[in-house]
């Protein structure tokens, strides 16, 4: 499973990239707002050091508008993926972009059938939002399993990009189901390293090393 980072905070992306944890980046209008910087500058800067796909979201409500935006966004970096919302107009845009060889990511997916519609339009990725489904008492991971089953049954090459990930258990479940990608907030990526037994084990090793007078590294 690939790890994408779900943020527009360039410093956070740099830190995770240095740890080898950034196979790609996803952004959306809320994340750009949170980062508080110019949209174009931010995406251009990310694309100077991230080799993998960088999703940039369109804001237009018509297919024509989305296609116009896409023309601009693809000039911002080498590996720009055009993010489009799950609407009939969005699917028209995905069909056109796909015929031009431009990669797309269909976002705000909440049902398996929305994912199938997006795949049939030629989407490169579908982004089901698991955390937001959990928030309203539905099973976020349930739809990931259903989408996996449907895509496998019909041998659809659209990749399942699990989004709205809130914790490492979401990532574990996504990996067990066989999702292609999980896009993860920086804080959740850091949590993947942590276990209390790892921390206490390190402390014990250091203490025992002191007991045999080993010279401590700086
Ligand atoms: O990848 C989609 C993500 O940014 C939405 O996450 O936590 O706002 O539901 P969240």
GROMACS .gro file of N, CA and C in nm, residues 56 90 209:
model
    9
   56UNK      N    1  -0.440   1.801  -0.694
   56UNK     CA    2  -0.480   1.942  -0.684
   56UNK      C    3  -0.629   1.949  -0.720
   90UNK      N    4  -1.858   1.649  -1.273
   90UNK     CA    5  -1.724   1.600  -1.241
   90UNK      C    6  -1.688   1.479  -1.326
  209UNK      N    7   2.296  -0.074   2.911
  209UNK     CA    8   2.424  -0.040   2.848
  209UNK      C    9   2.509   0.044   2.944
   0.00000   0.00000   0.00000
